[in-house]
Each structure stands twice: as C-alpha cells, then as structure tokens.
Amino acid sequence: MPKKTWENTLTQHHLLKRIPTAPFGNIRDRHIVGYDEYVKTGGYEGLRKAMAMKPADVTSQVKDSVLRGRGGAGFPTGLKWTFLPDADGGQRYLAINADESEPGTFKDRLLMDFDPHGLLEGIAICMYACRLNKAYIFIRGEYHHQAHVLEEAIKEAYENGIFGEKGLLNQAGVSGDPFVGECYVHRGAGAYICGEETALLEGIEGKRGWPRIKPPFPALKGLFGRPTIINNVETLAHLPFIMSDGSDAFKNQGVESSIGGPPSFGTKLMGVSGHVEKPGCYELELGIPLRTLIEDYCGGIRGGKKFKGAIPGGVSMGILGRDQFDAEMDFDIGRKYDVLGLGTSGPTVFDEDTDMVAVARNIARFYKHESCGQCTPCREGSGWLYQIMTRIEAGDAKTKDLDLAMEVAKSMGSMPGTTICGLADGNNWAARTIMEKYHEEFEARVARTFVPVTIDMAALSGA
Amino acid sequence: MAWIMKNSADAQIETRDEPYLTPDMEKKLREVYMPRYERPKGALFPALHMVQHHYGWIPQQAMQEIADVLEIAPSEVLDTVSFYEEYWELPKGEHLISVCRSIACEFCSATACTEAIKAKLGIDVGQTTDDGKFTLVELECLGSCGTAPVALIDDDLHENLSPDRIVSMIDQVQNGTYTQGGTGAVKEDL
C-alpha cells in the first residue's frame, strides 16, 4: 500500500542490492559485480520477465509504477516512452545520461563502479519495451575507471547473449518481432552542459555540446534525426526491480504527494556531502525528512554544530534555508520549500560556520565556467553574477549591487523564457534563493548606497 | 570558458612527416568506432580520445588526419576540440593533476590542497612545471562529493585528500614509487 507519510519500511536495498552500504552492508565489502555473480543473485530476471510480455505491457507496467526520472526533472518515465512514434524499420536510439557533473551529485558513479550489469539490464528492458536498437551510454570523460568497468561489463553481456546478433532481444519472443540490440559506451570530454538531453545528443554526434531548440522533441527527432529516448542511469537501474517484483512492490516505497500532485514512489539514491559526520551515498525511500536523513543516517552535522542550509540535489536546485531542516526529500519539495525541485536528491549540507556569500560565489563561478555560450542571458549573466558575487565577498560591493545581482539572476533561464535550455534556470535559482534566504549576510557585506537628496526649503514653505 | 572561439583563419599548422594517427589507431577508428555510429562524425569523440590518450594533447595535424578518415572538414574537428575542456590543443606536462573546486570540495578544504600543490611544484593553476613533468588544473565537480576533497592524478581519482597526502603522492610520482590505483586503475585506452 502506498504511504501517505514517510516511514522506513525498507528491508533490503534495491539499487544497492549488490553494493554493500549501511545499514544493510559494509562499504569495505564492495567489489565489481561481474556477469556470473550478477546472475547468481537474481540478475537478468527482470529482463526475462519483461521479454515474456508484450512491449506495450512492459511500458504499461513502468507507467503503472509511476517511476519518475531520477536525473533531476522527475518526469514520469513510462509516459516519456509513450511519446515515441511507432517503429518504421529505421534506427531508434536509447541515450543513457551518465554525464553526472552536477556539483553535489555522485550517485550514478556508484552504480557504474560496482554493479554495471544492473544498468545494462535496465537498458535492455528499455530497449525491448520501446523497440530501440542502439544504446549509447554517454559517460562523462572524468569517469575513466567507470567507463572501463562498463566496457568490460558490456563485453560480458555480449558474450552471454544479452546484446548483439545472438542476444536475447534477437530471439523471437511474445512480440514476434526480434531485432539486434547494440550497446556502446560513448565517453564525453568534460562539459557539464552535455548532461542536458539535447546537448548530450550533439555530443554523441561528435559536435559541440550546444542544446537544441525544442520542439522537435528527441522522442520524435533525436539522435541523427531519429526517435530517441534519453534516460538517467539511476532511472534505468530501477527497471529490473519493477519488472521482477512488479509495480506494486515499487509503490510500497516512497510517499504519495501531500499537496495533491503526482506521487514520489520508490527508493532513491541520496548522496550526502558537505558538513556531516558520515557523508556518502545511501539508498532510502523518497519522502524522508532531511533532518532524519542527516541525523539518523549521516551521524548529524559535523562536530555537533548547527544546521545552516543544504542544497537539496545539485547546485541548480537552489538552497534550503535554516528553517527548512525538516523538508521532506520528495518531488513536492520544489512547490513546498521555494527551491527549483528535488534534483538529484543529493544534499550538500552546510554547518553554521559556512560563509553563504562564498557559497554563492562558488556556484556562480561554476555556471560562468560551464555556460555553453549560445544564449546571451546565460553567457553574459553568469559572468556578471560571478563578478558581483566576488565583489560582495571581497567587501567591495554596494547595496545596489544586491539589486543588480537579483535583477540579472531573474532575467536568466528557460522559465523566464530567455534561454534554450535550463542551465541558466539553475544559475537563476541558486543565486536568487541564496540571496533571499540569507539576505542579512549579503547586506552585512556591502557598503550602503547613499542617494543624495536636495530639498528646496523655500519651495516647501510656499514662498 | 568553453565558448570562446579561436581565431583559425590565419592559423599556421605545424606538420611533421610521420602521421600522428598511427596505422593501429586508424584501423581501430575505421573498424571499431565508425561502425557504431550512423554518421562517421559520431566517431569523432573516440578518435580524439585515442589521440589525446596517446600524445597527451591533440596536434592540429592529427585533427586534419582524423578529418580525412571521417570525411569531414578539419574545421569541424577544431570546432569540437575547442569546445571541450578535456581535449588539449597544446602540449601539457607528463602528469596532469586536476583538483576539484566545486561546492562540496571547496567547503571541505580543497583550497588548502591546491595551495599545497602550488607551493610544492612552484606553479600556479593552469601552468606546467619547467621540467615538463606536471600540469596543475582545477576542474568542476569530479562526482565524488561524499569523499571531498578529491583530485585526479592522470586517470586515477584520489579521495579524502589532505594537503600532506597530495604532496606525498606528488613525491611518489617524482621518485617513481607511485603506483596507479586511486579508486581504480585504468589499464588500457578505451
């Protein structure tokens, strides 16, 4: 039964089943899970179950589980799949977003590091359900080790008949429409923007990572102009569990929306970083209050200090202020606590000694560095915000600079309607929420701007 | 600042007789990478990675050679190379030290590590030592925020750093006792 409020009912990890993590395992036991061990521990069961069903039924089961995208936006995965046009015999692609570069996010790396077959099984299920014949795992360039692990795992998957000519997808199943499924690793080269779905496609095509104008949406015209599905690593890693245990088992974790919106079912990897005693990546049910997450799982704030703020999931999401320590980590968080959204739900926590102006400056520098430069508001705005934040931090700013920063921030992004992609929205929300929620710190750092006013006393006295 | 365009109109290309793209590389490019993509240009990333991994940077002659194989204009190769941070258009040091400067790392004292490296090597961020052994750069998030601060030495990730630890690792590289490892060693070029 789906729950109204969060309580911990997890008796074993789903995503981290084979990656020992507290409370169900010891980090020291982690190792790369190969094909044999993966199969022995129930691996590829979900794929076999899926292949005994019609592709459309697999999609319905995923839709029924209300699995929401784990890459940040929380878009329902099953619904995304239904946007695909009918197969016309041409190429259809799956692009896997493993370009995990959002500061504060380190969840997908764990899955690829130790349990690569969990991802490959998810990929195969998605390919079967959506009739996609090629999958590209776009992994960020800095993940050298993970790319290597994935290459090895893909080799094993080919040898053991998951992908390729002799692969499972090419055996006539219920669908009676077999095809050759291929899966490749495509390494990126150090650009955050390639995590944006259309920039990622440009990257696979060998071009600059410049986001495309939508529409057309990738489901209709994506990679090489063909129908393409783009999913995050963690989203796909959920599929084996949904297929093997059913959508109801998935819905038993997580919570219903408390404000009448779409629910937040399932578990989620939460990578906690910053000023906590035990930072790390935990698998927990969605809807866990931030306080419970930090105090019960992460050993509290470092050195017994007080909580000052936390970024809910990647710097683009804005910040949770001092009084929002009890915020629930689910997809409602954006509407309830004045942040952009849940993002990747990996909180970066700050203790009472943190200089929030320095936080704002660090984030502004990140966007200045990573803006792709296509849209003027983002390219110029991010640079100006960084300059203003540096000025405030150095104590050289005036009160009017705060207004200027706010004005620049508000003008950037696809939600104000000035840019192609959402990168600038992240900059907008980060700068704006930090300045709003910690305005006293910013005000204390700037010199007052005095406006000289001359009053004509003679005119006032009516002479 | 990936978006700054380079002036390539009057560029002079240094060439050498021996091609940068070795026959092995060309074979791998044609037989392994190109069939993976519907259009040859898709294989540009793997091609560039191959050259970058072998030489440590991407000479313009290599870009021309790649362009010939992929049957695209050399300017298209330059267009891509100049956008991405990981492709080096100029030679860098033998070892690349990349320190993460993003949010979790900075507030878990990455700055102290960078300062220690700068003092140790006598260079600033973005520079190469005179003996050509080390290049120091700062990167945005390396995706290991839970073990901040982190840095890459070449392809190996080192976590939970302290200024002393990173300096002693540089010592090891200098005196040849450094063993590839970190979170995981990369055995071959992908």
XYZ file of C-alpha atoms in Angstrom:
653
model
C 0.000 0.000 0.000
C 1.366 3.421 -0.940
C 2.114 5.518 2.142
C 0.830 8.977 2.993
C 3.738 9.928 5.244
C 7.285 8.680 5.269
C 8.282 5.717 7.382
C 11.176 3.396 6.845
C 9.932 0.022 5.603
C 12.977 -0.930 3.607
C 14.228 -4.431 4.466
C 16.804 -4.575 1.710
C 18.274 -2.279 -0.887
C 17.028 -2.494 -4.462
C 19.525 -0.402 -6.390
C 22.357 -1.133 -3.998
C 21.432 -4.791 -3.568
C 24.897 -5.870 -4.700
C 26.763 -2.777 -3.484
C 27.128 -3.140 0.302
C 26.016 0.073 2.001
C 24.886 0.917 5.529
C 22.598 -0.186 7.120
C 22.497 -3.492 5.182
C 26.170 -3.943 4.429
C 29.676 -2.745 4.920
C 31.318 -0.421 2.418
C 34.517 -2.433 2.711
C 32.854 -5.422 1.035
C 32.252 -3.526 -2.197
C 33.618 -5.076 -5.361
C 32.821 -5.065 -9.063
C 29.954 -7.486 -9.662
C 30.616 -9.500 -12.825
C 28.065 -11.286 -15.007
C 28.186 -14.629 -13.168
C 27.729 -13.131 -9.739
C 25.006 -10.833 -11.081
C 23.019 -13.745 -12.483
C 23.519 -15.829 -9.327
C 21.981 -13.063 -7.234
C 18.844 -12.866 -9.357
C 20.185 -10.690 -12.131
C 18.570 -10.513 -15.588
C 15.355 -11.998 -14.072
C 13.580 -8.716 -14.712
C 14.637 -8.776 -18.357
C 13.433 -12.350 -18.822
C 10.090 -11.476 -17.228
C 9.818 -8.417 -19.420
C 10.544 -10.468 -22.528
C 7.699 -12.810 -21.707
C 5.375 -9.829 -22.007
C 4.377 -7.679 -24.943
C 6.497 -4.497 -25.245
C 3.426 -2.323 -24.700
C 2.655 -4.210 -21.472
C 6.177 -3.546 -20.197
C 5.642 0.142 -20.827
C 2.288 -0.010 -19.006
C 3.892 -1.698 -16.024
C 6.546 1.017 -15.832
C 3.844 3.634 -16.259
C 1.812 1.991 -13.521
C 4.756 2.120 -11.112
C 4.883 5.917 -11.576
C 8.669 5.739 -11.801
C 9.815 9.330 -12.136
C 13.066 10.257 -13.835
C 15.985 10.261 -11.434
C 18.103 12.689 -13.417
C 16.618 15.767 -11.815
C 13.395 16.754 -13.535
C 11.261 13.898 -12.213
C 9.380 13.346 -15.462
C 7.393 10.058 -15.454
C 9.497 7.517 -17.343
C 6.648 5.392 -18.708
C 4.927 8.464 -20.056
C 8.141 9.557 -21.782
C 8.312 6.195 -23.530
C 4.806 6.576 -24.913
C 5.849 9.700 -26.843
C 7.801 7.510 -29.273
C 6.268 7.082 -32.705
C 5.551 3.561 -33.995
C 8.543 1.633 -35.298
C 9.071 2.219 -39.022
C 12.011 -0.093 -39.590
C 14.619 2.671 -39.214
C 17.096 3.204 -36.376
C 15.743 4.037 -32.938
C 18.064 5.054 -30.150
C 18.458 4.997 -26.411
C 20.843 7.558 -24.960
C 21.800 6.921 -21.363
C 22.713 10.013 -19.429
C 25.758 9.108 -17.353
C 27.219 12.588 -17.620
C 26.910 13.113 -13.899
C 28.522 16.510 -13.441
C 26.156 18.447 -11.208
C 28.145 19.577 -8.165
C 26.893 17.624 -5.174
C 25.838 14.564 -7.190
C 27.641 11.248 -7.022
C 25.019 8.519 -7.251
C 25.321 7.125 -10.777
C 29.047 6.692 -10.357
C 28.391 4.167 -7.576
C 26.088 2.083 -9.769
C 28.556 2.059 -12.649
C 31.528 1.461 -10.387
C 30.291 -1.728 -8.776
C 27.116 -3.037 -10.401
C 27.342 -2.242 -14.130
C 25.039 -5.126 -15.085
C 22.218 -3.535 -13.088
C 22.367 -0.665 -15.554
C 22.760 -2.934 -18.592
C 19.688 -4.935 -17.589
C 17.702 -1.709 -17.296
C 18.975 -0.687 -20.722
C 17.917 -3.992 -22.252
C 14.437 -3.741 -20.694
C 14.007 -0.223 -22.033
C 15.248 -1.273 -25.474
C 12.797 -4.153 -25.538
C 9.835 -2.085 -24.362
C 10.488 0.790 -26.755
C 11.896 -1.211 -29.686
C 15.205 0.654 -29.619
C 18.084 -0.968 -31.437
C 21.069 1.055 -30.317
C 22.027 2.308 -26.894
C 24.785 4.802 -26.184
C 25.935 5.274 -22.613
C 27.160 8.851 -22.574
C 29.579 8.774 -19.657
C 31.492 11.859 -18.588
C 35.145 12.000 -19.570
C 36.403 12.215 -15.987
C 34.939 8.794 -15.148
C 37.885 6.853 -16.551
C 37.530 3.896 -14.225
C 33.759 3.632 -14.611
C 33.983 3.728 -18.411
C 36.414 0.843 -18.212
C 34.166 -1.179 -15.889
C 31.210 -0.592 -18.219
C 33.202 -1.652 -21.299
C 34.108 -4.886 -19.559
C 30.523 -5.482 -18.477
C 29.200 -4.827 -21.993
C 31.716 -7.313 -23.353
C 30.391 -9.889 -20.861
C 26.808 -9.048 -21.790
C 27.578 -9.623 -25.486
C 29.316 -12.924 -24.723
C 26.411 -14.108 -22.599
C 23.743 -13.268 -25.122
C 22.155 -10.086 -23.848
C 23.113 -7.796 -26.719
C 24.251 -8.457 -30.282
C 23.334 -10.912 -33.014
C 22.806 -13.776 -30.589
C 21.301 -11.540 -27.937
C 18.035 -12.023 -26.076
C 16.439 -9.151 -27.928
C 17.057 -11.017 -31.171
C 15.142 -14.106 -30.094
C 11.560 -14.269 -31.226
C 9.611 -13.727 -28.022
C 5.994 -12.945 -27.475
C 6.335 -9.845 -29.591
C 7.390 -11.924 -32.597
C 9.451 -9.008 -33.752
C 13.091 -9.674 -32.839
C 15.871 -7.201 -33.554
C 19.582 -6.832 -32.899
C 20.222 -4.662 -29.841
C 23.585 -2.954 -29.588
C 25.064 -1.123 -26.625
C 28.127 1.130 -26.609
C 29.992 3.391 -24.226
C 30.457 6.914 -25.521
C 32.874 8.986 -23.467
C 32.293 12.697 -23.052
C 35.081 15.219 -22.742
C 34.463 17.442 -19.778
C 31.440 19.618 -20.421
C 28.657 19.911 -17.843
C 26.222 21.058 -20.498
C 26.316 17.604 -22.117
C 24.085 16.461 -19.257
C 21.302 18.457 -20.908
C 19.473 15.930 -23.025
C 19.781 17.553 -26.443
C 23.386 18.664 -25.808
C 24.088 15.044 -24.948
C 22.787 14.020 -28.369
C 25.012 16.622 -30.017
C 27.905 15.122 -28.070
C 27.177 11.643 -29.391
C 27.030 13.080 -32.907
C 30.542 14.449 -32.362
C 29.589 18.107 -32.214
C 29.860 20.888 -29.666
C 27.548 20.361 -26.724
C 25.062 23.021 -27.729
C 21.492 22.312 -26.625
C 18.934 22.171 -29.404
C 15.780 24.198 -29.593
C 12.731 22.106 -28.766
C 10.462 21.128 -30.456
C 11.097 18.774 -32.174
C 11.487 16.709 -29.038
C 14.057 13.909 -29.002
C 11.337 11.248 -28.879
C 10.456 12.235 -32.453
C 13.702 13.646 -33.813
C 16.674 12.963 -31.602
C 19.992 11.358 -32.304
C 20.859 11.554 -36.027
C 17.304 12.826 -36.551
C 15.729 9.566 -35.389
C 13.414 8.757 -32.446
C 15.449 8.720 -29.246
C 14.751 8.056 -25.582
C 17.054 9.667 -23.042
C 17.092 8.275 -19.520
C 19.297 8.676 -16.491
C 21.415 5.795 -15.180
C 19.516 5.510 -11.909
C 16.144 5.556 -13.682
C 17.153 2.589 -15.822
C 18.679 0.791 -12.841
C 15.218 0.793 -11.221
C 13.678 -1.160 -14.111
C 14.937 -4.677 -13.180
C 13.212 -4.417 -9.779
C 9.986 -3.048 -11.260
C 9.872 -5.881 -13.804
C 10.834 -8.699 -11.439
C 8.813 -7.670 -8.359
C 6.020 -5.742 -10.009
C 4.915 -2.151 -9.887
C 3.049 -2.563 -6.575
C 6.234 -3.634 -4.813
C 7.835 -0.473 -6.152
C 4.946 1.659 -4.959
C 5.281 0.314 -1.416
C 8.289 2.562 -1.030
C 8.110 6.291 -1.085
C 5.135 8.529 -0.433
C 2.008 9.936 -2.006
C 2.101 13.650 -2.701
C 0.985 15.690 0.310
C -0.222 18.540 -1.887
C -2.231 16.557 -4.398
C 0.452 16.361 -7.054
C 1.953 13.285 -8.686
C 3.397 10.815 -6.145
C 7.041 10.103 -5.294
C 7.271 6.326 -5.224
C 10.291 4.110 -4.874
C 13.686 4.370 -3.360
C 16.277 6.936 -4.298
C 19.996 7.167 -4.059
C 20.856 10.089 -1.834
C 24.443 11.206 -1.934
C 25.022 13.323 1.132
C 28.078 15.544 1.083
C 29.390 18.569 2.915
C 29.494 19.108 6.655
C 28.098 15.840 8.004
C 29.826 13.174 10.090
C 29.281 10.313 7.662
C 28.885 11.588 4.113
C 28.148 9.029 1.427
C 25.554 7.609 -0.899
C 22.551 5.970 0.772
C 19.523 4.270 -0.741
C 16.408 5.461 1.045
C 12.719 5.829 0.421
C 11.619 9.074 -1.142
C 9.970 11.491 1.268
C 12.495 11.129 4.077
C 12.803 14.374 6.044
C 16.208 15.979 5.596
C 16.671 16.029 9.379
C 16.117 12.260 9.645
C 18.473 11.659 6.736
C 21.251 13.682 8.321
C 20.760 12.742 11.964
C 19.866 9.043 11.636
C 21.955 8.026 8.633
C 24.780 10.515 8.362
C 25.697 10.919 12.028
C 24.484 14.505 12.265
C 26.220 17.741 11.386
C 29.991 17.600 11.629
C 31.410 18.424 15.052
C 27.952 18.703 16.641
C 27.405 22.067 15.000
C 24.116 23.593 13.936
C 22.481 23.249 10.532
C 22.680 26.322 8.356
C 21.481 25.243 4.949
C 21.515 22.498 2.366
C 21.339 22.240 -1.375
C 18.689 19.551 -1.977
C 20.214 17.926 -5.060
C 22.821 19.652 -7.119
C 23.563 23.362 -7.075
C 20.934 24.171 -9.722
C 18.139 23.483 -7.281
C 18.660 26.480 -5.010
C 19.050 26.169 -1.267
C 17.027 25.049 1.747
C 17.328 27.666 4.471
C 17.917 27.390 8.233
C 14.224 26.877 8.992
C 13.773 24.194 6.317
C 15.732 21.425 8.023
C 12.576 19.309 8.173
C 11.918 19.466 4.436
C 10.801 16.133 3.012
C 13.033 14.815 0.240
C 10.417 14.060 -2.399
C 9.274 15.555 -5.680
C 6.985 18.039 -3.873
C 9.947 19.816 -2.350
C 10.039 22.483 -5.052
C 6.471 23.612 -4.513
C 6.687 23.467 -0.733
C 10.054 24.961 0.134
C 10.848 27.534 -2.551
C 13.548 25.596 -4.349
C 13.593 24.548 -8.002
C 12.990 20.879 -7.245
C 14.393 17.692 -5.834
C 17.094 17.499 -8.478
C 19.307 14.512 -7.924
C 18.389 14.475 -4.201
C 21.971 14.504 -3.030
C 22.033 17.120 -0.285
C 25.173 19.179 0.209
C 24.953 20.296 3.815
C 26.450 23.433 5.347
C 27.109 23.958 9.037
C 26.715 27.215 10.978
C 30.255 28.428 10.166
C 29.742 28.451 6.405
C 30.027 31.751 4.571
C 26.966 31.781 2.338
C 28.398 34.574 0.195
C 31.298 32.264 -0.628
C 28.801 29.513 -1.468
C 27.031 31.874 -3.867
C 30.374 32.854 -5.410
C 31.435 29.228 -5.876
C 28.153 28.377 -7.583
C 28.303 31.491 -9.773
C 31.811 30.516 -10.892
C 30.574 27.076 -11.818
C 27.913 28.450 -14.142
C 30.250 31.016 -15.635
C 32.635 28.193 -16.429
C 30.024 25.796 -17.799
C 27.725 28.071 -19.817
C 27.902 26.858 -23.405
C 27.645 30.385 -24.720
C 24.725 30.017 -27.111
C 22.266 32.322 -25.350
C 23.285 35.802 -24.308
C 21.415 35.985 -20.962
C 23.220 32.880 -19.745
C 26.652 33.578 -21.225
C 26.793 37.175 -20.043
C 24.597 36.874 -16.970
C 26.614 34.062 -15.464
C 29.803 36.074 -15.881
C 28.272 39.160 -14.330
C 26.825 37.243 -11.416
C 30.260 35.804 -10.703
C 31.812 39.259 -10.790
C 29.182 40.692 -8.488
C 29.466 37.777 -6.046
C 33.265 38.107 -5.992
C 32.848 41.795 -5.289
C 30.428 41.176 -2.443
C 32.711 38.545 -0.933
C 35.687 40.893 -1.082
C 33.676 43.641 0.618
C 33.872 45.993 -2.368
C 30.182 45.990 -3.235
C 27.398 48.424 -2.521
C 23.763 47.831 -1.677
C 22.696 48.468 -5.246
C 24.846 45.529 -6.332
C 22.445 43.243 -4.475
C 19.562 44.589 -6.544
C 21.627 44.290 -9.690
C 22.525 40.666 -8.939
C 18.883 39.873 -8.284
C 17.802 41.551 -11.499
C 20.419 39.696 -13.552
C 19.530 36.374 -11.903
C 15.800 36.799 -12.519
C 16.351 37.506 -16.200
C 18.119 34.221 -16.927
C 16.653 30.885 -17.873
C 14.135 28.997 -19.952
C 11.447 29.701 -17.384
C 11.709 33.457 -17.756
C 11.890 32.437 -21.441
C 15.260 33.862 -22.361
C 17.388 30.765 -22.995
C 17.239 27.472 -24.891
C 17.977 25.106 -22.019
C 17.642 25.010 -18.267
C 21.263 25.649 -17.312
C 20.552 29.325 -16.680
C 17.497 28.426 -14.588
C 19.848 26.622 -12.252
C 22.012 29.699 -12.001
C 18.937 31.841 -11.512
C 17.516 29.703 -8.692
C 20.830 29.183 -6.950
C 21.729 32.872 -6.855
C 18.215 34.045 -6.069
C 17.376 31.607 -3.265
C 20.716 32.074 -1.524
C 20.347 35.850 -1.665
C 16.761 35.679 -0.435
C 17.242 33.158 2.334
C 20.471 34.655 3.672
C 19.885 38.284 2.760
C 21.229 39.526 6.110
C 24.635 38.034 5.343
C 24.755 39.697 1.964
C 23.583 43.018 3.387
C 26.228 42.920 6.094
C 28.953 42.591 3.465
C 28.033 45.575 1.331
C 28.510 49.306 1.862
C 25.337 51.397 1.943
C 24.499 53.264 -1.209
C 23.537 56.827 -0.224
C 21.327 58.737 -2.582
C 21.913 62.482 -2.192
C 18.616 64.326 -1.957
C 18.362 68.079 -2.134
C 15.263 69.636 -0.656
C 14.283 73.098 -1.722
C 13.131 74.523 1.639
C 11.928 77.708 0.060
C 9.624 75.840 -2.292
C 8.291 73.767 0.609
C 7.374 76.749 2.696
C 5.374 78.089 -0.228
C 7.359 81.303 -0.647
C 35.082 29.285 -20.858
C 34.383 26.740 -23.454
C 32.537 29.143 -25.657
C 35.406 31.440 -26.607
C 36.053 30.971 -30.298
C 39.598 30.607 -31.524
C 40.806 32.604 -34.497
C 41.621 29.930 -37.031
C 41.585 31.993 -40.219
C 45.317 32.704 -40.298
C 46.411 29.685 -38.297
C 49.702 28.099 -39.293
C 49.772 24.379 -38.807
C 52.977 22.731 -37.760
C 53.378 19.458 -39.565
C 55.702 16.528 -39.373
C 56.248 13.733 -41.882
C 55.232 10.905 -39.621
C 51.446 10.864 -39.201
C 50.068 11.258 -35.687
C 47.304 8.811 -36.405
C 49.212 5.528 -36.349
C 48.010 2.657 -38.570
C 46.739 0.882 -35.440
C 44.706 3.874 -34.419
C 43.307 4.310 -37.892
C 42.356 0.648 -38.029
C 40.608 0.858 -34.656
C 38.834 4.017 -35.735
C 37.623 2.505 -39.002
C 36.778 -0.954 -37.723
C 35.627 -0.438 -34.147
C 34.372 3.092 -33.726
C 32.979 4.180 -37.079
C 30.510 1.305 -37.494
C 28.970 2.238 -34.148
C 27.520 5.469 -35.474
C 25.086 6.224 -38.240
C 27.278 9.069 -39.460
C 31.090 8.989 -39.417
C 31.299 12.193 -37.388
C 29.897 10.312 -34.407
C 33.251 8.593 -34.078
C 34.963 11.939 -33.527
C 34.941 11.708 -29.721
C 36.532 8.251 -29.571
C 39.079 9.314 -32.203
C 40.056 12.392 -30.250
C 40.220 10.428 -27.004
C 42.573 7.978 -28.671
C 44.953 10.704 -29.852
C 44.701 12.594 -26.567
C 45.463 9.451 -24.587
C 48.469 8.616 -26.735
C 50.132 12.024 -27.052
C 48.661 13.890 -24.108
C 47.344 16.550 -26.471
C 45.770 16.907 -29.905
C 48.093 18.422 -32.539
C 46.390 20.186 -35.424
C 47.937 17.778 -37.877
C 46.173 14.978 -36.013
C 42.921 16.872 -36.369
C 43.437 17.005 -40.120
C 44.200 13.307 -40.237
C 41.084 12.476 -38.242
C 39.059 14.731 -40.536
C 40.364 12.810 -43.551
C 39.340 9.466 -42.087
C 35.908 10.664 -41.000
C 35.411 12.590 -44.243
C 34.522 15.835 -42.524
C 36.104 19.294 -42.691
C 39.111 19.855 -40.395
C 37.324 22.919 -39.062
C 34.564 20.678 -37.744
C 37.153 18.775 -35.736
C 38.619 22.001 -34.370
C 35.115 23.189 -33.583
C 34.563 20.194 -31.338
C 38.056 20.135 -29.841
C 37.939 23.770 -28.840
C 34.638 23.330 -27.013
C 35.623 20.545 -24.668
C 37.870 21.060 -21.714
C 39.401 17.630 -21.739
C 40.958 17.993 -25.173
C 44.280 19.808 -25.029
C 45.230 21.869 -28.061
C 48.708 22.477 -26.663
C 51.122 20.036 -25.042
C 50.738 19.651 -21.306
C 53.003 18.129 -18.665
C 53.682 14.443 -18.387
C 51.300 14.166 -15.439
C 48.082 16.087 -15.083
C 46.876 16.947 -11.601
C 43.243 18.051 -11.586
C 41.853 19.296 -8.301
C 38.100 19.594 -7.862
C 36.975 23.086 -6.894
C 33.207 22.650 -6.783
C 30.950 23.226 -3.869
C 31.465 20.205 -1.604
C 35.209 20.142 -2.177
C 35.771 23.855 -1.641
C 33.908 23.799 1.661
C 35.789 20.683 2.743
C 39.159 22.449 2.270
C 40.118 21.744 -1.341
C 41.686 25.205 -1.473
C 44.315 24.151 1.079
C 45.207 21.160 -1.127
C 45.551 23.349 -4.209
C 47.753 25.793 -2.293
C 49.936 22.928 -1.068
C 50.376 21.624 -4.620
C 51.155 25.112 -5.896
C 53.821 25.560 -3.209
C 55.225 22.097 -3.818
C 55.558 22.476 -7.581
C 56.166 26.205 -7.687
C 53.482 26.765 -10.328
C 50.085 28.385 -10.489
C 46.851 26.738 -11.555
C 46.920 26.242 -15.324
C 50.706 26.123 -15.523
C 53.251 23.397 -16.226
C 56.482 22.886 -14.294
C 59.708 23.835 -16.079
C 60.806 20.210 -16.357
C 57.531 19.445 -18.144
C 56.575 16.861 -15.581
C 53.408 18.269 -14.007
C 50.493 20.376 -15.121
C 48.067 21.620 -12.478
C 44.442 22.448 -13.274
C 41.263 22.972 -11.311
C 38.114 21.252 -12.548
C 34.460 21.471 -11.695
C 32.796 18.601 -9.834
C 34.504 15.237 -10.256
C 31.453 13.390 -8.947
C 32.780 12.195 -5.631
C 31.416 14.818 -3.266
C 30.954 12.377 -0.390
C 34.701 11.937 -0.106
C 35.689 15.577 -0.614
C 38.227 16.931 -1.287
C 39.219 14.901 -4.331
C 41.725 15.199 -7.162
C 42.715 13.261 -10.234
C 46.325 12.357 -10.885
C 46.162 11.484 -14.576
C 43.285 8.971 -14.700
C 43.233 7.957 -11.040
C 40.855 9.506 -8.561
C 42.181 10.164 -5.071
C 39.638 10.803 -2.350
C 39.589 12.271 1.174
C 42.688 14.309 0.466
C 44.677 16.437 2.847
C 47.465 18.818 1.819
C 50.034 16.382 3.236
C 48.638 13.400 1.390
C 48.522 15.029 -2.017
C 52.051 16.396 -1.566
C 53.367 12.964 -0.606
C 51.661 11.485 -3.676
C 53.423 14.034 -5.866
C 56.658 12.981 -4.165
C 55.886 9.405 -5.115
C 55.291 10.356 -8.729
C 58.563 12.276 -8.736
C 60.651 9.460 -7.314
C 58.908 6.762 -9.291
C 57.223 4.918 -6.406
C 53.701 5.983 -7.361
C 51.526 3.066 -8.321
C 48.474 3.589 -10.430
C 45.413 2.996 -8.391
C 43.359 5.527 -6.578
C 39.786 4.395 -6.802
C 40.649 2.292 -9.805
C 43.451 1.922 -12.295
C 42.776 2.314 -15.982
C 44.543 -0.483 -17.719
C 44.139 0.451 -21.317
C 42.883 3.157 -23.558
C 39.158 2.887 -24.161
